[in-house]
Coordinates of C-alpha atoms in Angstrom, one line a residue:
Chain A
X268 CA 48.6 -169.0 -104.1
X269 CA 50.7 -165.6 -105.1
X270 CA 54.5 -165.4 -104.7
X271 CA 55.1 -161.9 -102.5
X272 CA 59.2 -162.7 -103.1
X273 CA 61.5 -163.7 -105.8
X274 CA 64.7 -164.8 -103.8
X275 CA 67.4 -162.5 -104.7
X276 CA 70.9 -163.6 -104.8
X277 CA 73.3 -161.7 -102.6
X278 CA 75.0 -158.4 -103.5
X279 CA 78.3 -159.7 -102.5
X280 CA 78.0 -161.9 -106.0
X281 CA 78.2 -160.1 -109.3
X282 CA 75.5 -160.5 -111.7
X283 CA 78.2 -162.5 -114.5
X284 CA 77.4 -166.0 -115.0
X285 CA 79.6 -168.6 -113.5
X286 CA 81.8 -170.6 -115.8
X287 CA 81.6 -174.2 -113.7
X288 CA 80.6 -177.2 -115.1
X289 CA 77.0 -178.6 -114.0
X290 CA 77.1 -180.1 -110.9
X291 CA 80.4 -178.6 -109.7
X292 CA 80.1 -176.8 -106.1
X293 CA 81.9 -174.2 -106.4
X294 CA 78.5 -171.8 -107.4
X295 CA 77.3 -173.0 -103.9
X296 CA 80.0 -172.3 -102.0
X297 CA 80.3 -168.9 -104.1
X298 CA 76.8 -168.2 -103.2
X299 CA 77.3 -168.9 -99.4
X300 CA 80.6 -166.9 -98.9
X301 CA 78.7 -164.1 -100.6
X302 CA 75.8 -164.5 -98.3
X303 CA 78.2 -164.4 -94.8
X304 CA 79.7 -161.4 -96.4
X305 CA 76.5 -159.7 -96.7
X306 CA 75.2 -160.7 -93.1
X307 CA 78.4 -159.6 -91.7
X308 CA 77.9 -156.3 -93.4
X309 CA 81.5 -156.2 -94.6
X310 CA 81.0 -156.2 -98.2
X311 CA 82.5 -152.5 -98.4
X312 CA 85.8 -153.6 -96.7
X313 CA 86.3 -156.9 -98.2
X314 CA 89.7 -157.9 -100.1
X315 CA 89.6 -161.1 -101.9
X316 CA 92.1 -163.5 -103.3
X317 CA 91.5 -165.9 -105.9
X318 CA 93.9 -168.7 -106.9
X319 CA 95.2 -170.5 -110.0
X320 CA 92.9 -173.4 -111.0
X321 CA 88.8 -173.3 -112.0
X322 CA 87.9 -170.7 -109.2
X323 CA 90.7 -168.3 -111.1
X324 CA 88.0 -166.2 -112.6
X325 CA 86.2 -166.2 -108.4
X326 CA 87.9 -162.4 -108.5
X327 CA 85.0 -161.9 -111.0
X328 CA 82.2 -163.4 -109.3
X329 CA 82.6 -162.1 -106.1
X330 CA 81.8 -157.9 -106.1
X331 CA 84.5 -156.8 -104.1
X332 CA 88.2 -155.8 -104.6
X333 CA 89.8 -159.1 -105.8
X334 CA 93.3 -159.8 -107.5
X335 CA 94.5 -163.2 -108.8
X336 CA 97.4 -164.6 -107.0
X337 CA 100.6 -166.3 -108.9
X338 CA 99.3 -170.3 -108.1
X339 CA 99.7 -171.7 -104.5
X340 CA 100.9 -168.0 -103.0
X341 CA 97.3 -166.7 -102.5
X342 CA 98.0 -167.1 -98.5
X343 CA 101.1 -164.8 -99.0
X344 CA 99.8 -162.4 -101.1
X345 CA 96.6 -162.2 -98.8
X346 CA 99.0 -161.5 -95.8
X347 CA 100.5 -159.0 -97.8
X348 CA 97.6 -157.2 -98.1
X349 CA 96.5 -157.7 -94.4
X350 CA 99.6 -156.3 -93.1
X351 CA 99.0 -153.3 -95.4
X352 CA 95.5 -152.6 -94.5
X353 CA 94.7 -154.4 -91.0
X354 CA 90.8 -152.8 -90.8
X355 CA 90.3 -154.9 -94.3
X356 CA 88.9 -158.2 -94.2
X357 CA 90.7 -160.5 -96.4
X358 CA 90.0 -164.1 -97.7
X359 CA 91.5 -166.5 -100.2
X360 CA 89.5 -168.9 -102.3
X361 CA 91.7 -172.0 -103.3
X362 CA 91.3 -175.6 -104.5
X363 CA 93.2 -178.5 -103.3
X364 CA 96.1 -178.3 -105.8
X365 CA 96.7 -174.8 -105.4
X366 CA 96.7 -175.2 -101.6
X367 CA 97.5 -178.5 -100.7
X368 CA 100.2 -179.4 -103.4
X369 CA 102.3 -175.6 -104.7
X370 CA 101.3 -173.6 -101.8
X371 CA 101.7 -176.3 -99.1
X372 CA 104.3 -173.7 -97.6
X373 CA 102.4 -170.6 -97.8
X374 CA 99.1 -171.8 -96.2
X375 CA 101.3 -173.7 -93.3
X376 CA 103.3 -170.7 -92.8
X377 CA 100.4 -168.0 -92.8
X378 CA 98.2 -170.4 -90.3
X379 CA 101.5 -170.6 -88.1
X380 CA 101.3 -166.6 -87.6
X381 CA 97.8 -166.8 -86.8
X382 CA 97.1 -164.7 -89.6
X383 CA 94.2 -162.7 -89.9
X384 CA 93.0 -164.1 -93.0
X385 CA 89.7 -166.4 -93.7
X386 CA 90.7 -169.3 -96.5
X387 CA 88.1 -171.3 -98.3
X388 CA 89.3 -174.1 -99.0
X389 CA 87.8 -176.5 -101.9
X390 CA 88.9 -180.1 -101.9
X391 CA 87.4 -182.0 -105.1
X392 CA 90.2 -184.6 -105.1
X393 CA 91.1 -184.2 -108.8
X394 CA 92.9 -180.8 -110.5
X395 CA 89.9 -179.2 -112.6
X396 CA 91.2 -176.9 -114.8
X397 CA 94.1 -178.7 -116.1
X398 CA 92.0 -181.9 -117.1
X399 CA 91.7 -184.2 -114.4
X400 CA 95.2 -185.0 -113.2
X401 CA 96.0 -185.8 -109.7
X402 CA 95.3 -184.0 -107.0
X403 CA 97.3 -184.2 -103.6
X404 CA 93.8 -185.3 -102.2
X405 CA 93.1 -188.0 -104.7
X406 CA 92.4 -190.8 -103.0
X407 CA 93.9 -193.8 -103.0
X408 CA 92.4 -196.1 -106.2
X409 CA 91.2 -193.1 -107.8
X410 CA 91.9 -193.1 -111.6
X411 CA 93.1 -189.3 -112.9
X412 CA 94.3 -188.8 -115.9
X413 CA 98.5 -188.8 -114.6
X414 CA 97.0 -192.1 -112.2
X415 CA 95.4 -193.8 -115.0
X416 CA 95.9 -197.2 -113.3
X417 CA 94.5 -195.5 -110.3
X418 CA 96.3 -193.8 -107.4
X419 CA 99.1 -196.2 -106.0
X420 CA 100.6 -195.1 -102.6
X421 CA 103.7 -197.5 -103.4
X422 CA 104.0 -194.5 -106.6
X423 CA 102.6 -191.0 -105.4
X424 CA 101.8 -192.0 -101.6
X425 CA 99.0 -190.6 -99.5
X426 CA 96.2 -188.0 -100.0
X427 CA 96.9 -185.4 -97.5
X428 CA 94.8 -184.3 -95.0
X429 CA 94.8 -180.9 -94.6
X430 CA 92.4 -180.1 -91.7
X431 CA 94.2 -182.7 -89.5
X432 CA 97.5 -181.0 -90.6
X433 CA 96.5 -177.3 -90.0
X434 CA 94.6 -178.4 -86.0
X435 CA 97.9 -178.6 -84.9
X436 CA 98.9 -174.9 -85.5
X437 CA 98.2 -173.1 -82.5
X438 CA 97.7 -170.1 -84.8
X439 CA 94.6 -171.3 -86.1
X440 CA 91.2 -170.0 -84.8
X441 CA 88.9 -171.8 -86.7
X442 CA 89.4 -174.6 -88.8
X443 CA 86.5 -177.1 -90.0
X444 CA 85.5 -179.7 -92.6
X445 CA 82.6 -179.9 -94.1
X446 CA 80.1 -180.6 -97.7
X447 CA 77.5 -178.6 -99.4
X448 CA 75.7 -181.9 -100.6
X449 CA 72.3 -181.4 -98.9
X450 CA 70.3 -178.4 -98.0
X451 CA 71.3 -179.2 -94.6
X452 CA 75.1 -179.0 -95.2
X453 CA 74.8 -176.2 -97.5
X454 CA 73.4 -174.4 -94.0
X455 CA 75.6 -175.4 -91.6
X456 CA 78.5 -175.1 -94.0
X457 CA 77.6 -171.5 -93.9
X458 CA 77.8 -171.2 -90.4
X459 CA 81.1 -172.4 -90.2
X460 CA 81.8 -170.0 -92.9
X461 CA 80.9 -167.0 -91.0
X462 CA 82.8 -168.5 -87.8
X463 CA 86.0 -168.5 -89.8
X464 CA 85.1 -164.9 -91.0
X465 CA 84.4 -164.1 -87.3
X466 CA 87.9 -165.4 -85.9
X467 CA 89.4 -163.0 -88.5
X468 CA 87.2 -160.2 -87.8
X469 CA 87.3 -160.3 -83.5
X470 CA 91.2 -160.5 -84.5
X471 CA 91.1 -164.4 -82.7
X472 CA 93.9 -165.8 -85.3
X473 CA 93.7 -167.4 -89.0
X474 CA 90.3 -169.1 -90.0
X475 CA 90.1 -171.8 -92.7
X476 CA 87.0 -174.1 -93.8
X477 CA 87.6 -177.2 -95.9
X478 CA 84.5 -178.1 -98.2
X479 CA 84.4 -181.3 -99.8
X480 CA 83.0 -180.5 -103.5
X481 CA 82.4 -182.7 -106.5
X482 CA 84.0 -182.7 -109.9
X483 CA 81.7 -184.2 -112.0
X484 CA 83.6 -183.6 -115.4
X485 CA 86.4 -185.1 -114.2
X486 CA 85.5 -187.7 -111.9
X487 CA 83.6 -188.8 -115.1
X488 CA 80.2 -189.4 -113.3
X489 CA 76.7 -187.2 -113.6
X490 CA 76.5 -185.0 -111.2
X491 CA 73.8 -187.1 -109.3
X492 CA 76.1 -189.8 -109.0
X493 CA 79.0 -187.5 -107.9
X494 CA 76.9 -186.3 -105.0
X495 CA 76.6 -190.2 -104.0
X496 CA 80.9 -190.7 -104.9
X497 CA 81.4 -188.1 -102.3
X498 CA 79.0 -189.2 -99.6
X499 CA 80.3 -192.8 -100.2
X500 CA 84.0 -192.1 -100.8
X501 CA 85.2 -188.8 -99.8
X502 CA 83.6 -188.4 -96.2
X503 CA 84.9 -191.4 -95.2
X504 CA 88.9 -190.3 -96.3
X505 CA 87.9 -186.7 -94.8
X506 CA 86.2 -187.1 -92.0
X507 CA 83.7 -183.9 -91.1
X508 CA 83.6 -181.9 -88.3
X509 CA 84.8 -178.9 -86.8
X510 CA 88.8 -179.0 -85.6
X511 CA 89.5 -175.8 -84.2
X512 CA 87.0 -173.1 -82.7
X513 CA 88.5 -170.6 -80.4
X514 CA 85.7 -167.8 -82.2
X515 CA 83.1 -169.0 -79.4
X516 CA 79.4 -168.5 -79.8
X517 CA 78.3 -166.1 -82.7
X518 CA 75.0 -164.5 -83.3
Chain B
X131 CA 118.5 -132.8 -94.6
X132 CA 120.2 -133.7 -91.2
X133 CA 124.2 -133.9 -91.8
X134 CA 126.4 -137.0 -93.0
X135 CA 126.2 -140.2 -90.8
X136 CA 128.5 -143.0 -91.8
X137 CA 126.8 -145.9 -92.3
X138 CA 126.8 -149.2 -94.0
X139 CA 125.2 -150.0 -97.3
X140 CA 122.3 -152.4 -96.8
X141 CA 121.4 -149.9 -93.8
X142 CA 121.8 -146.9 -95.9
X143 CA 119.1 -148.2 -98.7
X144 CA 116.7 -149.1 -95.9
X145 CA 116.9 -145.9 -94.0
X146 CA 116.2 -143.9 -97.4
X147 CA 113.3 -146.4 -98.0
X148 CA 111.4 -145.4 -95.0
X149 CA 112.1 -141.8 -95.6
X150 CA 110.7 -142.5 -99.0
X151 CA 107.4 -143.6 -97.7
X152 CA 107.9 -147.2 -97.3
X153 CA 106.4 -148.9 -93.9
X154 CA 105.9 -152.4 -95.6
X155 CA 109.0 -154.2 -95.6
X156 CA 108.7 -158.3 -95.9
X157 CA 111.5 -160.4 -96.8
X158 CA 113.8 -163.7 -96.4
X159 CA 117.4 -163.0 -95.0
X160 CA 120.3 -164.6 -97.2
X161 CA 124.0 -162.9 -97.3
X162 CA 125.4 -160.6 -98.3
X163 CA 121.9 -158.3 -97.3
X164 CA 120.7 -159.6 -94.0
X165 CA 121.6 -156.3 -92.2
X166 CA 118.7 -154.8 -94.1
X167 CA 115.8 -157.2 -93.2
X168 CA 117.6 -157.0 -89.4
X169 CA 117.7 -153.0 -89.4
X170 CA 114.1 -152.9 -90.7
X171 CA 113.2 -155.7 -88.0
X172 CA 114.3 -152.7 -85.1
X173 CA 113.2 -149.3 -87.6
X174 CA 109.9 -150.1 -88.3
X175 CA 108.5 -151.0 -85.0
X176 CA 110.2 -147.6 -83.8
X177 CA 107.4 -145.1 -82.7
X178 CA 108.7 -141.9 -85.7
X179 CA 108.5 -145.3 -88.1
X180 CA 105.3 -147.3 -87.5
X181 CA 105.7 -149.4 -90.1
X182 CA 105.6 -153.6 -90.9
X183 CA 108.0 -155.7 -90.9
X184 CA 107.6 -159.4 -91.5
X185 CA 110.2 -162.1 -92.0
X186 CA 108.7 -164.5 -94.9
X187 CA 109.4 -167.9 -94.6
X188 CA 110.9 -167.9 -98.4
X189 CA 111.6 -165.1 -101.2
X190 CA 108.5 -166.8 -103.0
X191 CA 106.0 -165.9 -100.0
X192 CA 108.1 -162.2 -99.0
X193 CA 107.9 -161.6 -103.0
X194 CA 104.0 -162.6 -102.7
X195 CA 103.4 -160.2 -99.6
X196 CA 105.0 -157.7 -101.7
X197 CA 102.5 -158.4 -104.2
X198 CA 99.6 -158.1 -101.5
X199 CA 100.7 -154.7 -100.3
X200 CA 101.3 -153.8 -103.5
X201 CA 97.9 -154.1 -104.1
X202 CA 96.5 -151.9 -101.7
X203 CA 98.7 -149.0 -103.4
X204 CA 101.1 -148.9 -100.2
X205 CA 105.0 -148.3 -100.6
X206 CA 106.9 -152.0 -99.9
X207 CA 110.2 -153.2 -100.6
X208 CA 111.7 -156.2 -100.3
X209 CA 115.2 -157.2 -100.4
X210 CA 117.5 -160.0 -101.3
X211 CA 120.7 -161.4 -102.9
X212 CA 121.1 -163.6 -106.2
X213 CA 119.4 -167.1 -105.6
X214 CA 116.9 -165.3 -103.5
X215 CA 115.8 -163.2 -106.5
X216 CA 115.8 -166.0 -108.9
X217 CA 113.0 -167.3 -106.3
X218 CA 111.1 -164.1 -106.8
X219 CA 111.1 -164.0 -110.9
X220 CA 107.6 -165.7 -110.9
X221 CA 105.8 -162.8 -109.6
X222 CA 108.0 -160.3 -110.4
X223 CA 106.2 -161.0 -113.6
X224 CA 102.8 -160.9 -112.5
X225 CA 103.8 -157.8 -110.3
X226 CA 104.6 -156.2 -114.0
X227 CA 101.7 -157.6 -115.5
X228 CA 99.3 -156.1 -112.6
X229 CA 101.1 -153.3 -113.0
X230 CA 102.0 -153.4 -109.3
X231 CA 104.6 -150.6 -107.7
X232 CA 107.5 -151.9 -105.6
X233 CA 110.6 -151.5 -105.0
X234 CA 113.3 -154.8 -105.1
X235 CA 117.0 -154.6 -104.2
X236 CA 119.2 -157.6 -105.1
X237 CA 122.2 -157.2 -103.8
X238 CA 124.3 -159.7 -106.2
X239 CA 126.6 -162.3 -105.3
X240 CA 128.6 -164.8 -106.8
X241 CA 127.2 -167.4 -109.3
X242 CA 125.8 -169.4 -110.8
X243 CA 123.5 -172.0 -108.0
X244 CA 124.8 -171.1 -104.6
X245 CA 127.8 -169.6 -105.9
X246 CA 129.2 -167.7 -103.1
X247 CA 128.6 -164.5 -101.1
X248 CA 131.4 -162.2 -102.9
X249 CA 130.4 -158.9 -104.9
X250 CA 129.4 -159.6 -108.2
X251 CA 127.5 -158.1 -111.3
X252 CA 126.2 -161.0 -112.7
X253 CA 122.7 -160.9 -112.4
X254 CA 122.7 -158.2 -115.2
X255 CA 121.0 -160.5 -117.5
X256 CA 118.5 -161.5 -115.4
X257 CA 117.6 -158.3 -114.2
X258 CA 117.4 -156.4 -117.1
X259 CA 116.2 -158.7 -119.7
X260 CA 113.5 -160.3 -117.5
X261 CA 113.9 -163.0 -115.4
X262 CA 110.4 -164.1 -115.0
X263 CA 107.9 -165.0 -117.9
X264 CA 106.8 -162.7 -120.6
X265 CA 107.3 -159.6 -122.2
X266 CA 107.9 -157.4 -119.0
X267 CA 110.4 -154.8 -118.0
X268 CA 111.6 -153.2 -114.9
X269 CA 113.6 -149.9 -114.1
X270 CA 116.9 -150.9 -112.9
X271 CA 119.4 -148.8 -111.2
X272 CA 122.8 -149.1 -110.8
X273 CA 124.0 -147.2 -108.2
X274 CA 127.8 -146.7 -108.0
X275 CA 127.8 -145.1 -104.0
X276 CA 125.8 -145.5 -100.9
X277 CA 125.1 -142.0 -101.2
X278 CA 123.8 -142.3 -104.7
X279 CA 122.0 -145.8 -103.7
X280 CA 120.1 -143.4 -101.4
X281 CA 118.9 -141.0 -103.7
X282 CA 118.0 -143.9 -106.2
X283 CA 116.0 -145.3 -103.5
X284 CA 114.0 -142.9 -103.0
X285 CA 113.8 -142.2 -106.9
X286 CA 112.9 -146.0 -107.3
X287 CA 109.5 -145.7 -104.9
X288 CA 108.8 -142.3 -107.2
X289 CA 108.9 -143.9 -110.6
X290 CA 107.3 -147.3 -108.8
X291 CA 104.4 -145.5 -108.4
X292 CA 104.4 -143.1 -111.3
X293 CA 104.3 -146.1 -113.8
X294 CA 102.5 -148.5 -111.7
X295 CA 105.4 -151.4 -112.5
X296 CA 107.9 -153.1 -110.3
X297 CA 111.5 -151.4 -109.6
X298 CA 115.1 -153.0 -109.0
X299 CA 117.9 -151.5 -107.1
X300 CA 121.0 -153.5 -108.4
X301 CA 123.8 -153.4 -106.0
X302 CA 126.4 -155.7 -105.7
X303 CA 128.0 -157.1 -102.5
X304 CA 130.2 -154.4 -102.6
X305 CA 127.7 -151.7 -102.7
X306 CA 126.1 -153.7 -99.8
X307 CA 128.9 -154.0 -97.1
X308 CA 130.6 -151.2 -97.6
X309 CA 130.7 -148.2 -95.2
X310 CA 130.6 -144.4 -96.6
X311 CA 129.3 -141.1 -95.1
X312 CA 125.9 -140.7 -96.5
X313 CA 123.3 -137.4 -96.3
X314 CA 119.7 -138.7 -95.9
X315 CA 116.6 -137.1 -97.3
X316 CA 113.7 -135.6 -94.8
X317 CA 110.6 -138.0 -94.2
X318 CA 107.9 -138.4 -96.9
X319 CA 104.9 -136.8 -95.6
X320 CA 102.7 -140.2 -95.7
X321 CA 99.8 -138.1 -96.5
X322 CA 100.9 -136.9 -99.4
X323 CA 102.0 -139.9 -101.3
X324 CA 99.9 -141.4 -104.1
X325 CA 97.1 -143.2 -102.7
X326 CA 96.2 -145.5 -105.8
X327 CA 92.7 -144.8 -105.3
X328 CA 91.7 -145.5 -108.9
X329 CA 92.7 -148.8 -108.9
X330 CA 94.1 -150.2 -106.0
X331 CA 92.5 -152.6 -103.6
X332 CA 91.1 -151.0 -100.6
X333 CA 87.4 -151.6 -100.3
X334 CA 84.5 -150.2 -102.1
X335 CA 83.0 -148.8 -99.1
X336 CA 79.9 -149.1 -101.4
X337 CA 80.5 -146.5 -103.2
X338 CA 82.5 -147.2 -106.1
X339 CA 82.7 -150.4 -108.6
X340 CA 84.9 -153.1 -107.5
X341 CA 88.2 -153.1 -108.5
X342 CA 90.3 -156.0 -110.0
X343 CA 94.2 -156.3 -110.1
X344 CA 95.2 -159.0 -112.3
X345 CA 98.0 -160.1 -114.9
X346 CA 95.0 -162.6 -116.2
X347 CA 93.3 -162.4 -119.4
X348 CA 92.0 -165.5 -120.7
X349 CA 90.7 -163.9 -124.1
X350 CA 94.0 -163.2 -126.5
X351 CA 92.7 -160.5 -127.9
X352 CA 92.4 -158.5 -124.6
X353 CA 95.3 -159.8 -123.4
X354 CA 97.5 -158.5 -126.8
X355 CA 96.0 -155.1 -125.8
X356 CA 97.1 -155.4 -122.4
X357 CA 100.3 -156.0 -123.5
X358 CA 100.5 -153.5 -126.1
X359 CA 99.7 -151.2 -123.5
X360 CA 102.2 -152.5 -121.5
X361 CA 105.1 -152.0 -124.4
X362 CA 103.5 -148.3 -124.3
X363 CA 104.5 -147.4 -121.0
X364 CA 107.9 -149.4 -121.4
X365 CA 108.4 -146.8 -124.2
X366 CA 107.7 -143.9 -122.4
X367 CA 109.9 -145.3 -119.8
X368 CA 112.8 -145.6 -122.2
X369 CA 111.8 -141.9 -123.4
X370 CA 111.8 -140.2 -120.0
X371 CA 114.1 -142.5 -117.7
X372 CA 117.4 -142.9 -118.7
X373 CA 120.5 -142.0 -116.6
X374 CA 124.0 -142.1 -116.9
X375 CA 127.5 -140.2 -116.0
X376 CA 130.1 -139.5 -118.4
X377 CA 133.3 -138.4 -116.4
X378 CA 136.1 -137.4 -118.4
X379 CA 134.3 -137.4 -121.7
X380 CA 134.9 -135.1 -123.5
X381 CA 138.4 -135.9 -125.4
X382 CA 138.3 -139.4 -124.3
X383 CA 139.3 -141.8 -127.4
X384 CA 138.8 -144.9 -124.8
X385 CA 135.7 -145.1 -123.3
X386 CA 135.4 -147.6 -120.4
X387 CA 132.0 -148.6 -120.0
X388 CA 130.9 -150.2 -116.3
X389 CA 128.2 -149.7 -113.7
X390 CA 128.3 -149.8 -110.3
X391 CA 130.9 -150.2 -107.9
X392 CA 133.1 -150.8 -111.1
X393 CA 132.0 -147.7 -112.5
X394 CA 133.6 -146.0 -109.6
X395 CA 136.2 -148.1 -110.1
X396 CA 136.9 -147.2 -113.8
X397 CA 137.3 -143.6 -112.9
X398 CA 140.6 -144.2 -111.0
X399 CA 141.4 -146.6 -114.1
X400 CA 140.7 -143.2 -116.5
X401 CA 143.2 -141.4 -114.4
X402 CA 145.7 -143.9 -114.4
X403 CA 145.4 -143.8 -118.2
X404 CA 145.4 -140.1 -118.6
X405 CA 148.6 -140.1 -116.4
X406 CA 150.4 -142.1 -119.2
X407 CA 149.1 -139.8 -122.3
X408 CA 145.7 -142.3 -122.9
X409 CA 142.8 -139.8 -123.4
X410 CA 140.2 -142.3 -121.5
X411 CA 136.9 -141.6 -120.0
X412 CA 133.9 -143.0 -118.3
X413 CA 130.5 -143.9 -119.8
X414 CA 128.5 -145.1 -116.6
X415 CA 124.7 -146.3 -117.2
X416 CA 123.3 -145.5 -114.0
X417 CA 119.8 -146.9 -115.6
X418 CA 120.4 -150.4 -116.1
X419 CA 117.1 -150.6 -118.3
X420 CA 116.3 -148.4 -119.6
X421 CA 120.0 -148.6 -121.0
X422 CA 121.3 -145.1 -122.3
X423 CA 122.1 -146.5 -126.1
X424 CA 121.8 -143.8 -128.0
X425 CA 123.8 -141.3 -125.3
X426 CA 126.5 -144.2 -125.5
X427 CA 126.4 -144.4 -129.6
X428 CA 127.0 -140.8 -129.6
X429 CA 130.9 -142.0 -128.4
X430 CA 131.0 -144.6 -131.3
X431 CA 132.8 -142.2 -133.7
X432 CA 135.9 -142.1 -135.4
X433 CA 138.1 -140.6 -132.8
X434 CA 137.4 -143.3 -130.5
X435 CA 139.8 -146.3 -131.0
X436 CA 138.2 -148.5 -128.3
X437 CA 135.5 -149.3 -125.7
X438 CA 136.3 -151.0 -122.7
X439 CA 133.9 -153.1 -120.6
X440 CA 134.6 -153.8 -117.6
X441 CA 132.3 -156.3 -115.7
X442 CA 132.4 -158.2 -112.5
X443 CA 130.7 -161.1 -114.6
X444 CA 131.7 -163.2 -118.0
X445 CA 130.2 -160.1 -120.0
X446 CA 126.5 -159.3 -119.7
X447 CA 126.3 -155.5 -120.2
X448 CA 129.0 -155.5 -123.2
X449 CA 126.0 -157.3 -125.3
X450 CA 124.1 -153.9 -124.5
X451 CA 127.3 -151.7 -125.4
X452 CA 127.8 -153.8 -128.9
X453 CA 124.1 -152.7 -129.7
X454 CA 125.0 -149.3 -129.2
X455 CA 128.1 -149.2 -130.9
X456 CA 127.1 -151.3 -134.2
X457 CA 130.0 -152.4 -135.4
X458 CA 131.5 -148.6 -135.6
X459 CA 134.7 -148.9 -132.9
X460 CA 136.0 -152.1 -131.6
X461 CA 134.6 -153.6 -128.2
X462 CA 136.5 -155.1 -125.8
X463 CA 135.8 -156.7 -122.5
X464 CA 137.3 -157.0 -119.1
X465 CA 135.8 -159.0 -116.1
X466 CA 136.5 -161.1 -113.0
X467 CA 134.2 -163.8 -111.4
X468 CA 133.1 -165.9 -108.7
X469 CA 132.9 -162.8 -106.5
X470 CA 136.5 -161.6 -107.3
X471 CA 136.8 -158.1 -107.6
X472 CA 139.2 -156.5 -110.3
X473 CA 142.0 -153.7 -108.8
X474 CA 142.2 -150.7 -110.7
X475 CA 145.7 -151.7 -111.3
X476 CA 144.8 -155.0 -112.8
X477 CA 141.9 -153.2 -115.1
X478 CA 144.3 -150.6 -116.4
X479 CA 146.9 -153.2 -117.1
X480 CA 144.6 -155.0 -119.0
X481 CA 143.4 -151.8 -121.3
X482 CA 147.3 -151.0 -121.1
X483 CA 147.6 -154.2 -123.5
X484 CA 144.5 -153.1 -125.7
X485 CA 145.6 -149.8 -126.7

């Protein structure tokens, strides 16, 4: 048996090694976002906004012009970029702490303006970078370093459902919740991300894909156990599906 | 130049920004400067301007929209008043750290807290000593009249581009709300403005390496280096950008030090004092950072009986005056707070008590 072709990484990723922990899904999500950018042929005109959190380094991993926003403000930064350069493709890459806690105002308002930007929202129900504190999406009963007895709704409220909140907003052109636990999931998620970019490219409106993700390090589980935990717990709390699609069929 | 027109302060600054080539305005309404975003909302969509006006959901969002727009290398403006400027401080620090050019207007009102909506100068510390975190500096202008505000607005954009640094126009509520005849400069040729293509985020077009704009460096060795470069730039600004006005200073024995509209009122006070035989003059810093220490220190000599600092605050700039004078002459203060504007007679009476 001879191998005629080796797998090549997408052009829109730099050769820099990821800083993510083993079993974390950021790496997979980065790759498929980069593949989408390659396939759409927009690498040369894409601008990206990284958040604060584990994916703060993402501006170094994507081989496109990029910056790091103050914590939670990526949608406002992306708005300024897109308004300055409507001919560019602008995306933000944000975690649950960044987008759904400190940045709740900015994401809702950017969505409501129908800002022609795309947001990749990675939800792993915990703060990774700061060491495993409660996130707005932390599940009820889930133990974190700031909910050592488990998240108690009487004290900390309930996990916030970002996609369910955003689906009510008229300016949203594409919105889906997905996961990347299996190769099938990865392929499907890639198509959803492509649609979220098409919402921008076709000038329809704001696009967001929420990707349920693992955090083995701060969940205190092995990568394999984390996948199982995600399937058994997170998908129940955060139902998968396409919530808004005004983009229509794409080729 | 197109002859003098009668305009309100906030609108004069807005039009000056457009003449300077600013086509991106992001802001959030707050008294006493809401006429500025309102002017931009009318003016930006006009055919001869063809710019962007966007009302942000908060000052926090507005300053981050400025961050994003500045990343592309284009001229952008936001304006606010004291509580709003406080909200912007986090990102002022980011803009300075990432070396992004942008122009800010703070039409200062009475504080602290919600305060009131009357003129004040109580944000001097925040403006000149850094309201945000980290070692950074803004170039800060304090205009005394609408004509000067127009000229400094244009200069602010040029200097922001030159130094890749945020520049602040610190105006008090008086300046924002008064009307005066003003002569505007001609429209800048947008094609000739600095494009910043060596660093700005404009898309690689697959022709160059990707640009990264950030204030972030996890490596302390790298971050110290970044800080040293910033300090070098600030030293350059201190060397080149100081501006001040001396009024009847040649033989002055009493030096009134004031900025902004109080600097202007101080000139009347100096005249009143001269009528009483007191040799008074006015030293008016125009750049509040860099503060003209050496230029003011020159007057700290034995013939000088008194430095008299007048501000609409509890005494903020006076700290810089003392740093300049270094104890060689007495430095006294008179100020009003809470949005109260001192009259020339009031300041004059206080001066007579001191001499």
